[in-house]
Short mmCIF file of N, CA and C in Angstrom, two decimals:
data_model
loop_
_atom_site.label_atom_id
_atom_site.label_comp_id
_atom_site.label_asym_id
_atom_site.label_seq_id
_atom_site.Cartn_x
_atom_site.Cartn_y
_atom_site.Cartn_z
N UNK F 65 91.54 163.04 93.49
CA UNK F 65 91.16 161.68 93.80
C UNK F 65 91.21 161.50 95.32
N UNK F 66 90.20 160.88 95.89
CA UNK F 66 90.17 160.64 97.33
C UNK F 66 91.10 159.48 97.68
N UNK F 67 91.41 159.34 98.95
CA UNK F 67 92.24 158.22 99.41
C UNK F 67 91.53 156.90 99.08
N UNK F 68 90.23 156.84 99.29
CA UNK F 68 89.47 155.62 98.99
C UNK F 68 89.60 155.26 97.52
N UNK F 69 89.44 156.25 96.66
CA UNK F 69 89.53 156.00 95.21
C UNK F 69 90.94 155.56 94.81
N UNK F 70 91.94 156.22 95.40
CA UNK F 70 93.34 155.89 95.08
C UNK F 70 93.69 154.47 95.52
N UNK F 71 93.32 154.11 96.74
CA UNK F 71 93.64 152.77 97.24
C UNK F 71 92.86 151.70 96.50
N UNK F 72 91.62 151.99 96.19
CA UNK F 72 90.82 151.03 95.42
C UNK F 72 91.45 150.80 94.05
N UNK F 73 91.85 151.88 93.40
CA UNK F 73 92.49 151.77 92.09
C UNK F 73 93.81 151.00 92.18
N UNK F 74 94.60 151.29 93.21
CA UNK F 74 95.87 150.58 93.38
C UNK F 74 95.64 149.08 93.55
N UNK F 75 94.65 148.72 94.38
CA UNK F 75 94.38 147.30 94.60
C UNK F 75 93.82 146.65 93.33
N UNK F 76 92.91 147.32 92.65
CA UNK F 76 92.38 146.77 91.39
C UNK F 76 93.48 146.55 90.37
N UNK F 77 94.43 147.48 90.29
CA UNK F 77 95.53 147.35 89.33
C UNK F 77 96.39 146.12 89.61
N UNK F 78 96.73 145.87 90.87
CA UNK F 78 97.57 144.71 91.15
C UNK F 78 96.78 143.40 91.05
N UNK F 79 95.48 143.46 91.29
CA UNK F 79 94.67 142.25 91.17
C UNK F 79 94.43 141.86 89.72
N UNK F 80 93.98 142.82 88.91
CA UNK F 80 93.57 142.44 87.56
C UNK F 80 93.78 143.53 86.51
N UNK F 81 94.45 144.58 86.87
CA UNK F 81 94.59 145.70 85.94
C UNK F 81 95.98 145.82 85.38
N UNK F 82 96.41 147.05 85.25
CA UNK F 82 97.72 147.37 84.69
C UNK F 82 98.70 147.62 85.83
N UNK F 83 99.18 146.54 86.43
CA UNK F 83 100.13 146.66 87.53
C UNK F 83 101.46 147.18 86.99
N UNK F 84 102.06 148.14 87.67
CA UNK F 84 103.29 148.76 87.18
C UNK F 84 104.44 147.76 87.08
N UNK F 85 104.42 146.70 87.89
CA UNK F 85 105.52 145.73 87.94
C UNK F 85 105.38 144.65 86.90
N UNK F 86 104.21 144.53 86.26
CA UNK F 86 104.04 143.49 85.25
C UNK F 86 102.70 142.80 85.37
N UNK F 87 102.70 141.48 85.34
CA UNK F 87 101.49 140.67 85.30
C UNK F 87 100.70 140.77 86.61
N UNK F 88 99.40 141.07 86.52
CA UNK F 88 98.59 141.18 87.74
C UNK F 88 98.36 139.82 88.43
N UNK F 89 97.99 139.91 89.67
CA UNK F 89 97.83 138.74 90.54
C UNK F 89 96.90 137.68 89.94
N UNK F 90 95.72 138.06 89.52
CA UNK F 90 94.77 137.06 89.03
C UNK F 90 95.27 136.35 87.78
N UNK F 91 95.95 137.06 86.91
CA UNK F 91 96.49 136.42 85.70
C UNK F 91 97.50 135.34 86.08
N UNK F 92 98.38 135.65 87.02
CA UNK F 92 99.39 134.68 87.46
C UNK F 92 98.71 133.47 88.10
N UNK F 93 97.77 133.71 89.00
CA UNK F 93 97.11 132.61 89.70
C UNK F 93 96.24 131.79 88.75
N UNK F 94 95.55 132.44 87.81
CA UNK F 94 94.69 131.71 86.88
C UNK F 94 95.48 130.78 85.96
N UNK F 95 96.77 131.03 85.80
CA UNK F 95 97.61 130.20 84.94
C UNK F 95 98.20 129.00 85.68
N UNK F 96 97.88 128.85 86.96
CA UNK F 96 98.42 127.76 87.76
C UNK F 96 97.45 126.58 87.75
N UNK F 97 97.91 125.42 87.29
CA UNK F 97 97.08 124.22 87.33
C UNK F 97 97.04 123.70 88.77
N UNK F 98 96.06 122.87 89.06
CA UNK F 98 95.98 122.36 90.43
C UNK F 98 97.17 121.46 90.75
N UNK F 99 97.69 120.75 89.75
CA UNK F 99 98.86 119.92 90.00
C UNK F 99 100.06 120.78 90.43
N UNK F 100 100.24 121.88 89.71
CA UNK F 100 101.33 122.81 90.04
C UNK F 100 101.08 123.46 91.40
N UNK F 101 99.82 123.78 91.69
CA UNK F 101 99.48 124.47 92.94
C UNK F 101 99.87 123.66 94.17
N UNK F 102 99.83 122.34 94.06
CA UNK F 102 100.09 121.49 95.22
C UNK F 102 101.52 120.93 95.26
N UNK F 103 102.27 121.14 94.20
CA UNK F 103 103.64 120.63 94.18
C UNK F 103 104.55 121.55 95.00
N UNK F 104 105.44 120.93 95.75
CA UNK F 104 106.39 121.70 96.54
C UNK F 104 107.80 121.32 96.11
N UNK F 105 108.50 122.24 95.44
CA UNK F 105 109.87 121.94 95.00
C UNK F 105 110.78 121.68 96.20
N UNK F 106 111.83 120.91 96.02
CA UNK F 106 112.78 120.67 97.12
C UNK F 106 113.30 122.00 97.68
N UNK F 107 113.32 122.09 98.99
CA UNK F 107 113.81 123.29 99.65
C UNK F 107 112.76 124.37 99.85
N UNK F 108 111.60 124.20 99.26
CA UNK F 108 110.53 125.18 99.40
C UNK F 108 109.74 124.89 100.68
N UNK F 109 109.37 125.95 101.38
CA UNK F 109 108.60 125.80 102.61
C UNK F 109 107.11 125.65 102.31
N UNK F 110 106.63 126.38 101.30
CA UNK F 110 105.20 126.38 100.97
C UNK F 110 104.98 126.03 99.51
N UNK F 111 103.80 125.47 99.24
CA UNK F 111 103.41 125.31 97.84
C UNK F 111 102.48 126.47 97.47
N UNK F 112 102.12 126.55 96.22
CA UNK F 112 101.31 127.67 95.73
C UNK F 112 99.94 127.70 96.40
N UNK F 113 99.33 126.54 96.57
CA UNK F 113 98.01 126.50 97.23
C UNK F 113 98.11 127.08 98.64
N UNK F 114 99.17 126.76 99.35
CA UNK F 114 99.39 127.28 100.70
C UNK F 114 99.54 128.81 100.68
N UNK F 115 100.26 129.32 99.70
CA UNK F 115 100.44 130.78 99.58
C UNK F 115 99.12 131.47 99.26
N UNK F 116 98.33 130.89 98.38
CA UNK F 116 97.02 131.47 98.04
C UNK F 116 96.12 131.50 99.27
N UNK F 117 96.13 130.45 100.07
CA UNK F 117 95.33 130.45 101.30
C UNK F 117 95.84 131.49 102.30
N UNK F 118 97.14 131.67 102.36
CA UNK F 118 97.73 132.72 103.20
C UNK F 118 97.25 134.10 102.73
N UNK F 119 97.27 134.32 101.43
CA UNK F 119 96.79 135.60 100.88
C UNK F 119 95.31 135.79 101.18
N UNK F 120 94.52 134.74 101.07
CA UNK F 120 93.09 134.79 101.37
C UNK F 120 92.87 135.12 102.85
N UNK F 121 93.62 134.46 103.73
CA UNK F 121 93.48 134.71 105.17
C UNK F 121 93.75 136.16 105.51
N UNK F 122 94.81 136.71 104.93
CA UNK F 122 95.17 138.10 105.25
C UNK F 122 94.21 139.10 104.61
N UNK F 123 93.60 138.74 103.50
CA UNK F 123 92.57 139.60 102.92
C UNK F 123 91.39 139.70 103.89
N UNK F 124 91.00 138.56 104.44
CA UNK F 124 89.91 138.55 105.42
C UNK F 124 90.28 139.36 106.67
N UNK F 125 91.53 139.21 107.12
CA UNK F 125 91.97 139.93 108.31
C UNK F 125 91.99 141.45 108.07
N UNK F 126 92.45 141.87 106.92
CA UNK F 126 92.46 143.30 106.62
C UNK F 126 91.03 143.83 106.55
N UNK F 127 90.13 143.05 105.98
CA UNK F 127 88.74 143.48 105.92
C UNK F 127 88.17 143.61 107.34
N UNK F 128 88.50 142.66 108.21
CA UNK F 128 88.06 142.76 109.61
C UNK F 128 88.60 144.04 110.26
N UNK F 129 89.87 144.34 110.04
CA UNK F 129 90.46 145.55 110.60
C UNK F 129 89.78 146.80 110.07
N UNK F 130 89.48 146.80 108.79
CA UNK F 130 88.81 147.95 108.18
C UNK F 130 87.40 148.13 108.75
N UNK F 131 86.82 147.04 109.22
CA UNK F 131 85.49 147.09 109.83
C UNK F 131 85.55 147.32 111.33
N UNK F 132 86.73 147.72 111.85
CA UNK F 132 86.85 148.12 113.24
C UNK F 132 87.22 147.04 114.22
N UNK F 133 87.44 145.82 113.75
CA UNK F 133 87.83 144.75 114.67
C UNK F 133 89.30 144.93 115.06
N UNK F 134 89.68 144.37 116.21
CA UNK F 134 91.06 144.45 116.66
C UNK F 134 91.98 143.69 115.72
N UNK F 135 93.17 144.25 115.50
CA UNK F 135 94.17 143.59 114.68
C UNK F 135 94.63 142.31 115.39
N UNK F 136 94.74 141.25 114.63
CA UNK F 136 95.20 139.97 115.16
C UNK F 136 95.65 139.11 113.99
N UNK F 137 96.08 137.91 114.29
CA UNK F 137 96.37 136.96 113.22
C UNK F 137 95.03 136.57 112.58
N UNK F 138 95.05 136.20 111.32
CA UNK F 138 93.79 135.82 110.67
C UNK F 138 93.07 134.71 111.41
N UNK F 139 91.75 134.80 111.46
CA UNK F 139 90.96 133.79 112.18
C UNK F 139 91.09 132.41 111.55
N UNK F 140 91.36 132.34 110.25
CA UNK F 140 91.54 131.05 109.58
C UNK F 140 92.98 130.56 109.65
N UNK F 141 93.85 131.33 110.32
CA UNK F 141 95.25 130.95 110.47
C UNK F 141 96.14 131.74 109.53
N UNK F 142 97.39 131.90 109.94
CA UNK F 142 98.36 132.64 109.14
C UNK F 142 98.72 131.86 107.87
N UNK F 143 98.97 130.57 108.02
CA UNK F 143 99.33 129.72 106.89
C UNK F 143 98.44 128.47 106.90
N UNK F 144 97.17 128.61 106.51
CA UNK F 144 96.29 127.43 106.49
C UNK F 144 96.84 126.33 105.57
N UNK F 145 96.68 125.10 106.00
CA UNK F 145 97.14 123.96 105.20
C UNK F 145 96.12 123.68 104.09
N UNK F 146 96.57 123.52 102.85
CA UNK F 146 95.64 123.32 101.73
C UNK F 146 95.05 121.91 101.62
N UNK F 147 95.56 120.99 102.41
CA UNK F 147 95.06 119.61 102.32
C UNK F 147 95.66 118.88 101.13
N UNK F 148 95.08 117.74 100.84
CA UNK F 148 95.55 116.92 99.73
C UNK F 148 95.20 117.56 98.40
N UNK F 149 96.01 117.29 97.37
CA UNK F 149 95.72 117.86 96.04
C UNK F 149 94.32 117.51 95.57
N UNK F 150 93.60 118.53 95.14
CA UNK F 150 92.23 118.36 94.69
C UNK F 150 91.90 119.51 93.76
N UNK F 151 91.52 119.21 92.53
CA UNK F 151 91.26 120.27 91.54
C UNK F 151 90.10 121.17 91.96
N UNK F 152 89.05 120.58 92.49
CA UNK F 152 87.89 121.38 92.90
C UNK F 152 88.24 122.31 94.07
N UNK F 153 89.00 121.80 95.03
CA UNK F 153 89.44 122.65 96.14
C UNK F 153 90.29 123.81 95.64
N UNK F 154 91.21 123.52 94.71
CA UNK F 154 92.07 124.57 94.17
C UNK F 154 91.21 125.67 93.52
N UNK F 155 90.25 125.28 92.71
CA UNK F 155 89.38 126.27 92.06
C UNK F 155 88.58 127.06 93.10
N UNK F 156 88.18 126.40 94.17
CA UNK F 156 87.47 127.10 95.25
C UNK F 156 88.37 128.12 95.92
N UNK F 157 89.63 127.76 96.17
CA UNK F 157 90.57 128.71 96.79
C UNK F 157 90.73 129.96 95.92
N UNK F 158 90.88 129.75 94.63
CA UNK F 158 91.05 130.88 93.70
C UNK F 158 89.79 131.73 93.67
N UNK F 159 88.63 131.08 93.60
CA UNK F 159 87.35 131.81 93.59
C UNK F 159 87.14 132.57 94.88
N UNK F 160 87.47 131.94 96.00
CA UNK F 160 87.31 132.60 97.30
C UNK F 160 88.21 133.82 97.41
N UNK F 161 89.44 133.72 96.91
CA UNK F 161 90.36 134.86 96.94
C UNK F 161 89.77 136.03 96.14
N UNK F 162 89.22 135.71 94.99
CA UNK F 162 88.63 136.78 94.16
C UNK F 162 87.40 137.38 94.82
N UNK F 163 86.57 136.55 95.42
CA UNK F 163 85.35 137.04 96.07
C UNK F 163 85.67 137.93 97.26
N UNK F 164 86.61 137.50 98.10
CA UNK F 164 86.93 138.30 99.28
C UNK F 164 87.56 139.63 98.86
N UNK F 165 88.26 139.66 97.74
CA UNK F 165 88.81 140.92 97.26
C UNK F 165 87.73 141.85 96.73
N UNK F 166 86.67 141.30 96.14
CA UNK F 166 85.53 142.13 95.74
C UNK F 166 84.95 142.81 96.98
N UNK F 167 84.82 142.04 98.05
CA UNK F 167 84.29 142.60 99.30
C UNK F 167 85.22 143.65 99.89
N UNK F 168 86.54 143.39 99.86
CA UNK F 168 87.49 144.35 100.38
C UNK F 168 87.48 145.63 99.55
N UNK F 169 87.38 145.52 98.25
CA UNK F 169 87.31 146.71 97.40
C UNK F 169 86.11 147.57 97.76
N UNK F 170 84.99 146.94 98.08
CA UNK F 170 83.79 147.67 98.50
C UNK F 170 84.03 148.38 99.83
N UNK F 171 84.66 147.68 100.77
CA UNK F 171 84.97 148.29 102.07
C UNK F 171 85.88 149.50 101.88
N UNK F 172 86.88 149.37 101.04
CA UNK F 172 87.80 150.48 100.77
C UNK F 172 87.05 151.66 100.15
N UNK F 173 86.22 151.36 99.16
CA UNK F 173 85.47 152.42 98.48
C UNK F 173 84.54 153.17 99.43
N UNK F 174 83.94 152.45 100.36
CA UNK F 174 82.96 153.06 101.27
C UNK F 174 83.58 153.57 102.57
N UNK F 175 84.88 153.41 102.74
CA UNK F 175 85.51 153.80 104.00
C UNK F 175 85.46 155.32 104.16
N UNK F 176 85.10 155.80 105.35
CA UNK F 176 85.02 157.25 105.56
C UNK F 176 86.38 157.93 105.35
N UNK F 177 86.41 158.90 104.49
CA UNK F 177 87.64 159.58 104.11
C UNK F 177 88.39 160.14 105.32
N UNK F 178 87.65 160.63 106.29
CA UNK F 178 88.28 161.26 107.46
C UNK F 178 88.93 160.25 108.41
N UNK F 179 88.71 158.95 108.18
CA UNK F 179 89.27 157.93 109.07
C UNK F 179 90.54 157.28 108.54
N UNK F 180 90.93 157.54 107.31
CA UNK F 180 92.08 156.86 106.72
C UNK F 180 93.36 157.01 107.53
N UNK F 181 93.56 158.16 108.15
CA UNK F 181 94.80 158.41 108.90
C UNK F 181 94.67 158.14 110.39
N UNK F 182 93.57 157.53 110.80
CA UNK F 182 93.38 157.12 112.19
C UNK F 182 94.00 155.74 112.40
N UNK F 183 94.45 155.45 113.63
CA UNK F 183 95.04 154.13 113.89
C UNK F 183 93.98 153.04 113.91
N UNK F 184 94.39 151.86 113.46
CA UNK F 184 93.50 150.70 113.55
C UNK F 184 93.40 150.30 115.01
N UNK F 185 92.43 149.46 115.34
CA UNK F 185 92.29 148.94 116.70
C UNK F 185 93.37 147.89 116.93
N UNK F 186 94.18 148.14 117.96
CA UNK F 186 95.33 147.28 118.21
C UNK F 186 95.49 147.14 119.71
N UNK F 187 95.45 145.92 120.23
CA UNK F 187 95.52 145.68 121.67
C UNK F 187 96.92 145.39 122.19
N UNK F 188 97.90 145.30 121.34
CA UNK F 188 99.25 144.91 121.77
C UNK F 188 100.04 146.13 122.21
N UNK F 189 100.38 146.15 123.48
CA UNK F 189 101.14 147.27 124.02
C UNK F 189 102.58 147.24 123.51
N UNK F 190 103.14 148.42 123.28
CA UNK F 190 104.53 148.53 122.89
C UNK F 190 104.80 148.25 121.43
N UNK F 191 103.78 147.93 120.66
CA UNK F 191 103.98 147.68 119.24
C UNK F 191 103.43 148.86 118.44
N UNK F 192 104.05 149.12 117.33
CA UNK F 192 103.64 150.23 116.48
C UNK F 192 102.20 150.04 116.01
N UNK F 193 101.51 151.13 115.90
CA UNK F 193 100.13 151.11 115.42
C UNK F 193 100.10 151.68 114.01
N UNK F 194 99.45 150.98 113.12
CA UNK F 194 99.31 151.43 111.75
C UNK F 194 97.98 152.16 111.59
N UNK F 195 97.94 153.07 110.64
CA UNK F 195 96.68 153.70 110.28
C UNK F 195 95.93 152.78 109.32
N UNK F 196 94.69 153.12 109.06
CA UNK F 196 93.92 152.34 108.08
C UNK F 196 94.58 152.42 106.71
N UNK F 197 95.06 153.60 106.34
CA UNK F 197 95.72 153.75 105.04
C UNK F 197 96.98 152.90 104.98
N UNK F 198 97.81 152.95 106.02
CA UNK F 198 99.03 152.14 106.04
C UNK F 198 98.71 150.65 105.99
N UNK F 199 97.63 150.26 106.60
CA UNK F 199 97.22 148.87 106.59
C UNK F 199 96.92 148.41 105.17
N UNK F 200 96.16 149.20 104.43
CA UNK F 200 95.81 148.82 103.05
C UNK F 200 97.04 148.86 102.15
N UNK F 201 97.86 149.88 102.29
CA UNK F 201 99.09 149.96 101.47
C UNK F 201 99.98 148.76 101.76
N UNK F 202 100.17 148.43 103.04
CA UNK F 202 100.97 147.26 103.41
C UNK F 202 100.37 145.97 102.90
N UNK F 203 99.05 145.87 102.94
CA UNK F 203 98.36 144.69 102.43
C UNK F 203 98.62 144.51 100.93
N UNK F 204 98.54 145.58 100.17
CA UNK F 204 98.80 145.50 98.73
C UNK F 204 100.22 145.01 98.49
N UNK F 205 101.17 145.56 99.23
CA UNK F 205 102.57 145.12 99.11
C UNK F 205 102.71 143.64 99.45
N UNK F 206 102.02 143.21 100.48
CA UNK F 206 102.02 141.81 100.91
C UNK F 206 101.54 140.91 99.78
N UNK F 207 100.45 141.29 99.15
CA UNK F 207 99.89 140.46 98.09
C UNK F 207 100.82 140.39 96.87
N UNK F 208 101.44 141.52 96.53
CA UNK F 208 102.37 141.53 95.40
C UNK F 208 103.58 140.64 95.71
N UNK F 209 104.10 140.74 96.93
CA UNK F 209 105.25 139.92 97.35
C UNK F 209 104.94 138.44 97.17
N UNK F 210 103.80 138.00 97.68
CA UNK F 210 103.47 136.58 97.60
C UNK F 210 103.13 136.15 96.18
N UNK F 211 102.63 137.05 95.38
CA UNK F 211 102.40 136.72 93.97
C UNK F 211 103.72 136.49 93.26
N UNK F 212 104.74 137.25 93.64
CA UNK F 212 106.08 137.01 93.11
C UNK F 212 106.57 135.62 93.47
N UNK F 213 106.31 135.19 94.70
CA UNK F 213 106.68 133.83 95.11
C UNK F 213 105.95 132.80 94.25
N UNK F 214 104.67 133.04 94.01
CA UNK F 214 103.88 132.11 93.18
C UNK F 214 104.47 132.03 91.78
N UNK F 215 104.80 133.18 91.19
CA UNK F 215 105.36 133.19 89.84
C UNK F 215 106.68 132.43 89.80
N UNK F 216 107.52 132.61 90.81
CA UNK F 216 108.80 131.88 90.86
C UNK F 216 108.59 130.38 91.03
N UNK F 217 107.71 129.99 91.94
CA UNK F 217 107.44 128.57 92.13
C UNK F 217 106.88 127.94 90.86
N UNK F 218 106.00 128.65 90.20
CA UNK F 218 105.42 128.16 88.94
C UNK F 218 106.52 127.95 87.91
N UNK F 219 107.44 128.87 87.80
CA UNK F 219 108.53 128.75 86.85
C UNK F 219 109.46 127.58 87.22
N UNK F 220 109.75 127.42 88.51
CA UNK F 220 110.60 126.31 88.95
C UNK F 220 109.94 124.97 88.62
N UNK F 221 108.64 124.87 88.89
CA UNK F 221 107.92 123.61 88.70
C UNK F 221 107.71 123.30 87.22
N UNK F 222 107.28 124.29 86.46
CA UNK F 222 106.92 124.06 85.05
C UNK F 222 108.04 124.35 84.06
N UNK F 223 109.12 124.92 84.54
CA UNK F 223 110.24 125.23 83.65
C UNK F 223 110.08 126.50 82.88
#
């Protein structure tokens, strides 16, 4: 199996397949109502809608890095504000997350095999440089981490 195939399979598994840790990302997010998505339990810094937008922003940023752009904070912001509760907006956020992941999966599949272990474009002096492979592996871990937060918030809110 090539690195592209392995990483694509790993990402597909955590998004909608047989994730080794349990319930995949899309199943967890699809079970969140818009009311739950915008509720913020006492002591919580972010609500679920905010976390989904954060995940969306970083998916876009990883795709930009894979396309040779310099590493930076996401152009839409690290933690975009979800605005006022709105069912249509919530459904759009979920749809956008799924769509951008379709695009990222294509980028991963088509990525030149010989470039996986090359460093990404990074302009910050003195900071560690990640390879393209490390970037995707770290991104997958990032998405799983935040999905765990979503599952916990959902349980706190809905019991």
